[in-house]
Amino acid sequence: MAAGLPDPKEIEELLLGGELRYNRVEAVRLSGVSRDFAGRIWRAFGYPSMPDETIAYTEGDVAALDRLRRLVDDGILDEDGVIRLVRAFGQTMTRLAEWHVNLLRSMLTQDLTETPSAEAVDTVVDIAEKHIGDFEPLVLHAWRRQLAAAGTRALAAAASRENGDSAGRPMTTVGFADMVSFTQVSRELEEIELARVVEWFEETAADIIASCGGRLVKTLGDEVLFSAATPEIGAEIALTVAAAIQDETEVPDVRVGVAHGPVLPLMGDVFGTTVNLAARLTSLARPGAVVIDAELAACLEKAPGYEVTRIVKRPVRGLRSWRSSGRGGTRAWTRPHPARWG
């Protein structure tokens, strides 16, 4: 351990909120779960395997295993259901934790490749010790907010199916916004500069998607995938993202592809031909433009504030031939923003 830096075990126990006091055998015995089930749970959480004799578990680990056991005992979930639940938490929290650590590191040094000084680390540890209790409720609050939104979407989809509005899957508008010439940009910029470009792009797109009432499904570095409950919301997101990025001279333009149709929501993601079509349409769009499919075009033809421009028929690789269609927004912008449909 580097001279002057805090003891890693002390930091670990501070962040875990408890003393490392149990080995694997003891944690399993105290929680009342089987050894095999405990191993499956820890792997789903993303925890590394530990030798039986290693003291690596806290009271909180035992309590978590006990809560999950009671879900099975009470018939709420079976063991496979518990593993799926835990994996969702584990994968989500892994990224969240890395994000938070990087944020804290940025408080120490602008260059994340540099090793922070002992004094700087002490400052962050002091902040964590005094304020981690303030951060934890924010995670729960954000989860409840998103759970309420997801639950509302699920109920709306169920009502739509009851009314015969879709063939067993919710009708959704999905779109991809892809940064143009990202490979070339990545060769020209230093790693830190490239990371800041990507961060700005993701933050800008996420803010627009949220403010318009859509959902950011996932980010893929130079690309974001979003969904919207209505065609109008989806169109608003697509046109606003294209315009916002186009106005930023330091960031490459984006091209956006959007499609409307049935999707399969699963594990926080969306799947199906509609999603694949939106991805293919992105490759047809010019920088700063939006290309949409014929289904979305038909939905928007009677909506005020949109101008539909048809483009020539194009083949889409991996999907059957379709008629291309594009549209442009006549919203309060200083110049037209073309969005074509197919």
Coordinates of C-alpha atoms in Angstrom, one line a residue:
M1 CA 0.0 0.0 0.0
A2 CA 1.3 3.5 -0.9
A3 CA 2.7 5.5 2.0
G4 CA 0.2 7.9 3.5
L5 CA -2.9 6.3 1.9
P6 CA -5.7 5.0 4.0
D7 CA -6.0 1.3 4.8
P8 CA -8.1 -0.4 2.0
K9 CA -9.9 -2.5 4.6
E10 CA -11.0 0.5 6.5
I11 CA -12.3 2.2 3.3
E12 CA -14.1 -1.0 2.4
E13 CA -15.8 -1.3 5.8
L14 CA -16.7 2.4 5.7
L15 CA -18.4 2.0 2.3
L16 CA -20.1 -1.3 3.2
G17 CA -21.4 0.2 6.4
G18 CA -20.2 -2.6 8.6
E19 CA -17.3 -4.7 9.8
L20 CA -16.0 -7.6 7.7
R21 CA -16.5 -10.3 10.3
Y22 CA -17.8 -13.5 8.6
N23 CA -16.3 -16.0 6.2
R24 CA -18.3 -17.7 3.5
V25 CA -19.4 -20.7 5.6
E26 CA -20.5 -18.5 8.5
A27 CA -22.5 -16.1 6.3
V28 CA -24.3 -19.0 4.6
R29 CA -25.1 -20.7 7.9
L30 CA -26.4 -17.5 9.6
S31 CA -28.6 -16.6 6.6
G32 CA -30.3 -20.0 6.4
V33 CA -29.8 -20.4 2.6
S34 CA -28.0 -23.3 0.9
R35 CA -24.4 -22.9 -0.1
D36 CA -25.3 -23.4 -3.8
F37 CA -28.0 -20.7 -3.6
A38 CA -25.7 -18.3 -1.8
G39 CA -23.1 -18.8 -4.5
R40 CA -25.6 -18.1 -7.3
I41 CA -26.8 -14.9 -5.5
W42 CA -23.3 -13.6 -5.0
R43 CA -22.4 -14.3 -8.7
A44 CA -25.6 -12.6 -9.8
F45 CA -24.7 -9.5 -7.7
G46 CA -21.3 -9.5 -9.4
Y47 CA -19.2 -10.4 -6.3
P48 CA -16.0 -12.4 -6.8
S49 CA -15.7 -15.9 -5.4
M50 CA -13.9 -16.0 -2.0
P51 CA -12.2 -18.9 -0.4
D52 CA -14.2 -20.4 2.5
E53 CA -11.8 -19.2 5.2
T54 CA -11.6 -15.5 4.0
I55 CA -13.3 -13.0 6.2
A56 CA -15.1 -11.0 3.6
Y57 CA -18.8 -10.6 4.7
T58 CA -20.7 -8.2 6.9
E59 CA -23.9 -8.2 8.8
G60 CA -25.4 -6.5 5.8
D61 CA -24.4 -9.4 3.5
V62 CA -26.1 -11.9 5.9
A63 CA -29.2 -9.7 6.1
A64 CA -29.4 -9.5 2.3
L65 CA -29.2 -13.3 2.0
D66 CA -31.9 -13.7 4.7
R67 CA -34.2 -11.3 2.9
L68 CA -33.9 -13.1 -0.4
R69 CA -34.5 -16.5 1.4
R70 CA -37.7 -15.1 2.9
L71 CA -38.9 -14.1 -0.6
V72 CA -38.6 -17.7 -1.6
D73 CA -40.1 -19.1 1.6
D74 CA -43.1 -16.7 1.3
G75 CA -43.7 -17.8 -2.2
I76 CA -43.1 -14.3 -3.7
L77 CA -40.4 -15.5 -6.0
D78 CA -38.8 -18.8 -6.8
E79 CA -35.0 -19.2 -6.8
D80 CA -34.7 -18.4 -10.5
G81 CA -36.8 -15.3 -10.0
V82 CA -34.6 -14.2 -7.1
I83 CA -31.5 -14.6 -9.3
R84 CA -33.0 -12.5 -12.0
L85 CA -33.9 -9.8 -9.5
V86 CA -30.4 -9.8 -8.0
R87 CA -28.7 -9.7 -11.4
A88 CA -30.7 -6.7 -12.3
F89 CA -29.6 -4.9 -9.2
G90 CA -26.0 -6.1 -9.6
Q91 CA -25.5 -5.0 -13.2
T92 CA -27.2 -1.6 -12.6
M93 CA -25.3 -0.9 -9.4
T94 CA -21.9 -1.9 -10.9
R95 CA -22.2 0.9 -13.4
L96 CA -23.6 3.3 -10.9
A97 CA -20.7 2.6 -8.5
E98 CA -18.0 3.0 -11.1
W99 CA -19.7 6.3 -12.2
H100 CA -19.7 7.6 -8.6
V101 CA -16.0 6.6 -8.1
N102 CA -15.0 8.4 -11.3
L103 CA -16.9 11.4 -10.1
L104 CA -15.0 11.4 -6.8
R105 CA -11.7 10.9 -8.6
S106 CA -12.5 13.9 -10.8
M107 CA -12.6 16.0 -7.6
L108 CA -9.0 14.9 -7.0
T109 CA -7.5 15.4 -10.4
Q110 CA -8.6 16.5 -13.9
D111 CA -6.4 13.7 -15.3
L112 CA -7.9 10.4 -14.3
T113 CA -4.7 8.6 -15.3
E114 CA -2.8 10.4 -12.5
T115 CA -2.5 8.9 -9.0
P116 CA -4.2 11.3 -6.5
S117 CA -2.1 12.5 -3.6
A118 CA -2.7 11.1 -0.1
E119 CA -4.1 14.4 1.0
A120 CA -6.7 14.4 -1.8
V121 CA -7.7 10.8 -0.9
D122 CA -8.1 11.8 2.7
T123 CA -10.4 14.6 1.6
V124 CA -12.7 12.3 -0.3
V125 CA -12.7 9.7 2.5
D126 CA -13.7 12.4 4.9
I127 CA -16.6 13.4 2.6
A128 CA -17.7 9.8 2.3
E129 CA -17.6 9.2 6.0
K130 CA -19.6 12.3 6.8
H131 CA -22.1 12.3 3.9
I132 CA -22.6 8.7 2.7
G133 CA -25.8 8.6 4.8
D134 CA -27.1 11.5 2.7
F135 CA -26.3 9.7 -0.6
E136 CA -27.9 6.4 0.2
P137 CA -31.5 7.7 0.3
L138 CA -31.0 9.3 -3.1
V139 CA -30.5 5.9 -4.6
L140 CA -33.7 4.6 -3.1
H141 CA -35.6 7.7 -4.2
A142 CA -34.4 7.4 -7.8
W143 CA -35.3 3.7 -7.8
R144 CA -38.8 4.4 -6.5
R145 CA -39.3 7.2 -9.0
Q146 CA -38.2 5.0 -11.9
L147 CA -40.2 2.0 -10.6
A148 CA -43.4 4.2 -10.5
A149 CA -42.7 5.3 -14.1
A150 CA -42.0 1.8 -15.3
G151 CA -45.1 0.5 -13.5
T152 CA -47.3 3.1 -15.1
R153 CA -45.9 2.2 -18.6
A154 CA -46.7 -1.5 -17.9
L155 CA -50.2 -0.7 -16.9
A156 CA -50.8 1.4 -20.0
A157 CA -49.4 -1.4 -22.2
A158 CA -51.7 -3.9 -20.5
A159 CA -54.7 -1.6 -21.0
S160 CA -53.7 -1.2 -24.7
R161 CA -53.6 -5.0 -25.1
E162 CA -57.0 -5.4 -23.4
N163 CA -58.5 -2.9 -25.9
G164 CA -57.0 -4.9 -28.8
D165 CA -54.7 -2.0 -29.8
S166 CA -51.6 -4.2 -30.3
A167 CA -50.9 -7.8 -31.0
G168 CA -49.7 -8.7 -27.5
R169 CA -46.9 -6.2 -27.4
P170 CA -47.0 -2.5 -26.6
M171 CA -46.9 -0.1 -29.5
T172 CA -43.8 2.1 -28.9
T173 CA -41.8 4.7 -30.7
V174 CA -38.1 3.9 -30.5
G175 CA -35.1 5.8 -31.9
F176 CA -31.3 5.7 -32.2
A177 CA -29.2 8.9 -32.2
D178 CA -25.7 8.1 -33.5
M179 CA -22.7 10.5 -33.6
V180 CA -21.4 10.9 -37.1
S181 CA -17.7 9.9 -37.9
F182 CA -17.1 8.9 -34.3
T183 CA -14.3 6.6 -35.3
Q184 CA -12.4 9.4 -36.9
V185 CA -13.1 11.7 -34.0
S186 CA -11.7 9.1 -31.6
R187 CA -8.5 9.0 -33.5
E188 CA -8.0 12.8 -33.4
L189 CA -8.8 13.5 -29.7
E190 CA -6.9 12.5 -26.6
E191 CA -8.7 10.0 -24.4
I192 CA -9.8 12.6 -21.8
E193 CA -11.2 14.9 -24.5
L194 CA -13.0 12.1 -26.2
A195 CA -14.5 11.0 -22.9
R196 CA -15.8 14.6 -22.3
V197 CA -17.4 14.7 -25.8
V198 CA -19.2 11.4 -25.2
E199 CA -20.2 12.5 -21.7
W200 CA -21.6 15.8 -23.1
F201 CA -23.5 13.9 -25.8
E202 CA -25.0 11.4 -23.4
E203 CA -26.0 14.1 -20.9
T204 CA -27.5 16.3 -23.6
A205 CA -29.5 13.4 -25.1
A206 CA -30.6 12.2 -21.7
D207 CA -31.8 15.6 -20.6
I208 CA -33.8 16.0 -23.8
I209 CA -35.3 12.6 -23.6
A210 CA -36.4 13.1 -20.0
S211 CA -37.8 16.6 -20.5
C212 CA -39.9 15.4 -23.5
G213 CA -41.3 12.5 -21.5
G214 CA -39.4 9.6 -23.1
R215 CA -37.1 7.0 -21.7
L216 CA -33.4 6.6 -22.2
V217 CA -33.1 2.9 -22.7
K218 CA -29.3 2.7 -22.9
T219 CA -26.2 4.5 -24.1
L220 CA -23.6 2.9 -26.3
G221 CA -20.8 5.5 -26.2
D222 CA -21.4 7.2 -29.6
E223 CA -25.1 6.2 -29.7
V224 CA -28.2 6.4 -27.5
L225 CA -31.4 4.4 -27.7
F226 CA -34.6 6.0 -26.5
S227 CA -38.3 5.0 -26.4
A228 CA -41.5 7.0 -26.2
A229 CA -45.1 6.1 -25.4
T230 CA -46.5 8.2 -28.3
P231 CA -45.4 9.0 -31.8
E232 CA -45.4 12.8 -31.0
I233 CA -43.1 12.4 -28.1
G234 CA -40.8 10.2 -30.1
A235 CA -40.7 12.7 -32.9
E236 CA -40.1 15.6 -30.5
I237 CA -37.1 13.8 -29.0
A238 CA -35.6 12.9 -32.3
L239 CA -35.8 16.4 -33.8
T240 CA -34.7 18.2 -30.5
V241 CA -31.7 15.9 -30.1
A242 CA -30.6 16.4 -33.7
A243 CA -31.0 20.2 -33.4
A244 CA -29.2 20.5 -30.0
I245 CA -26.2 18.5 -31.2
Q246 CA -26.0 20.4 -34.5
D247 CA -25.8 23.7 -32.5
E248 CA -22.7 22.5 -30.7
T249 CA -19.7 23.2 -32.8
E250 CA -17.2 21.0 -30.8
V251 CA -19.3 17.9 -31.1
P252 CA -20.0 15.9 -34.3
D253 CA -23.6 16.0 -35.6
V254 CA -25.9 13.1 -35.0
R255 CA -28.1 11.2 -37.4
V256 CA -31.4 9.8 -36.0
G257 CA -33.5 6.8 -37.0
V258 CA -37.0 6.3 -35.5
A259 CA -39.6 3.7 -36.0
H260 CA -43.0 3.0 -34.5
G261 CA -44.5 -0.4 -33.8
P262 CA -44.7 -3.4 -31.3
V263 CA -41.7 -4.0 -29.1
L264 CA -40.8 -6.5 -26.5
P265 CA -39.6 -4.8 -23.2
L266 CA -37.3 -7.1 -21.4
M267 CA -34.6 -6.6 -18.7
G268 CA -34.8 -2.8 -19.0
D269 CA -34.1 -3.1 -22.8
V270 CA -36.4 -3.2 -25.8
F271 CA -36.3 -5.8 -28.6
G272 CA -38.0 -6.6 -31.8
T273 CA -38.2 -5.7 -35.5
T274 CA -39.2 -2.2 -34.7
V275 CA -36.0 -1.7 -32.8
N276 CA -33.9 -3.2 -35.6
L277 CA -35.6 -1.0 -38.1
A278 CA -34.8 2.1 -36.2
A279 CA -31.2 1.1 -36.0
R280 CA -31.1 0.5 -39.8
L281 CA -32.8 3.9 -40.5
T282 CA -30.0 5.7 -38.6
S283 CA -27.5 4.7 -41.3
L284 CA -29.7 6.3 -44.0
A285 CA -30.0 9.7 -42.3
R286 CA -27.8 12.6 -43.2
P287 CA -25.8 14.4 -40.4
G288 CA -28.3 16.5 -38.4
A289 CA -31.3 14.8 -40.0
V290 CA -34.0 12.3 -38.8
V291 CA -35.3 9.4 -40.8
I292 CA -38.5 7.6 -39.7
D293 CA -40.4 4.7 -40.9
A294 CA -43.8 4.6 -42.7
E295 CA -45.7 3.6 -39.6
L296 CA -44.5 6.7 -37.7
A297 CA -45.1 8.9 -40.7
A298 CA -48.7 7.7 -40.9
C299 CA -49.1 8.5 -37.2
L300 CA -47.7 12.0 -37.6
E301 CA -49.5 13.0 -40.8
K302 CA -52.4 14.4 -38.8
A303 CA -50.3 15.8 -35.9
P304 CA -49.8 19.6 -36.0
G305 CA -46.3 21.0 -36.3
Y306 CA -44.7 18.3 -38.4
E307 CA -43.9 18.3 -42.1
V308 CA -43.5 14.9 -43.8
T309 CA -41.1 14.5 -46.7
R310 CA -41.1 11.2 -48.6
I311 CA -37.8 9.8 -49.8
V312 CA -37.2 7.1 -52.4
K313 CA -37.7 3.5 -51.6
R314 CA -34.6 2.0 -49.9
P315 CA -33.6 -1.6 -49.0
V316 CA -32.8 -2.2 -45.4
R317 CA -30.2 -4.8 -44.7
G318 CA -31.6 -7.7 -42.6
L319 CA -35.2 -6.5 -43.0
R320 CA -37.7 -6.8 -45.8
S321 CA -38.0 -4.0 -48.3
W322 CA -39.9 -1.0 -47.0
R323 CA -40.9 2.4 -48.2
S324 CA -38.8 5.2 -46.8
S325 CA -40.3 8.3 -45.4
G326 CA -38.8 11.4 -43.8
R327 CA -40.1 14.4 -42.1
G328 CA -39.1 17.8 -41.0
G329 CA -40.3 19.7 -37.9
T330 CA -41.9 23.1 -38.4
R331 CA -41.4 23.9 -34.8
A332 CA -39.9 27.2 -33.4
W333 CA -36.4 26.8 -34.9
T334 CA -34.5 29.4 -36.9
R335 CA -34.0 26.9 -39.7
P336 CA -35.8 23.7 -40.9
H337 CA -34.7 20.4 -39.5
P338 CA -35.3 17.6 -42.1
A339 CA -36.7 14.3 -40.9
R340 CA -37.4 11.9 -43.6
W341 CA -39.7 8.9 -43.5
G342 CA -39.7 5.5 -45.2

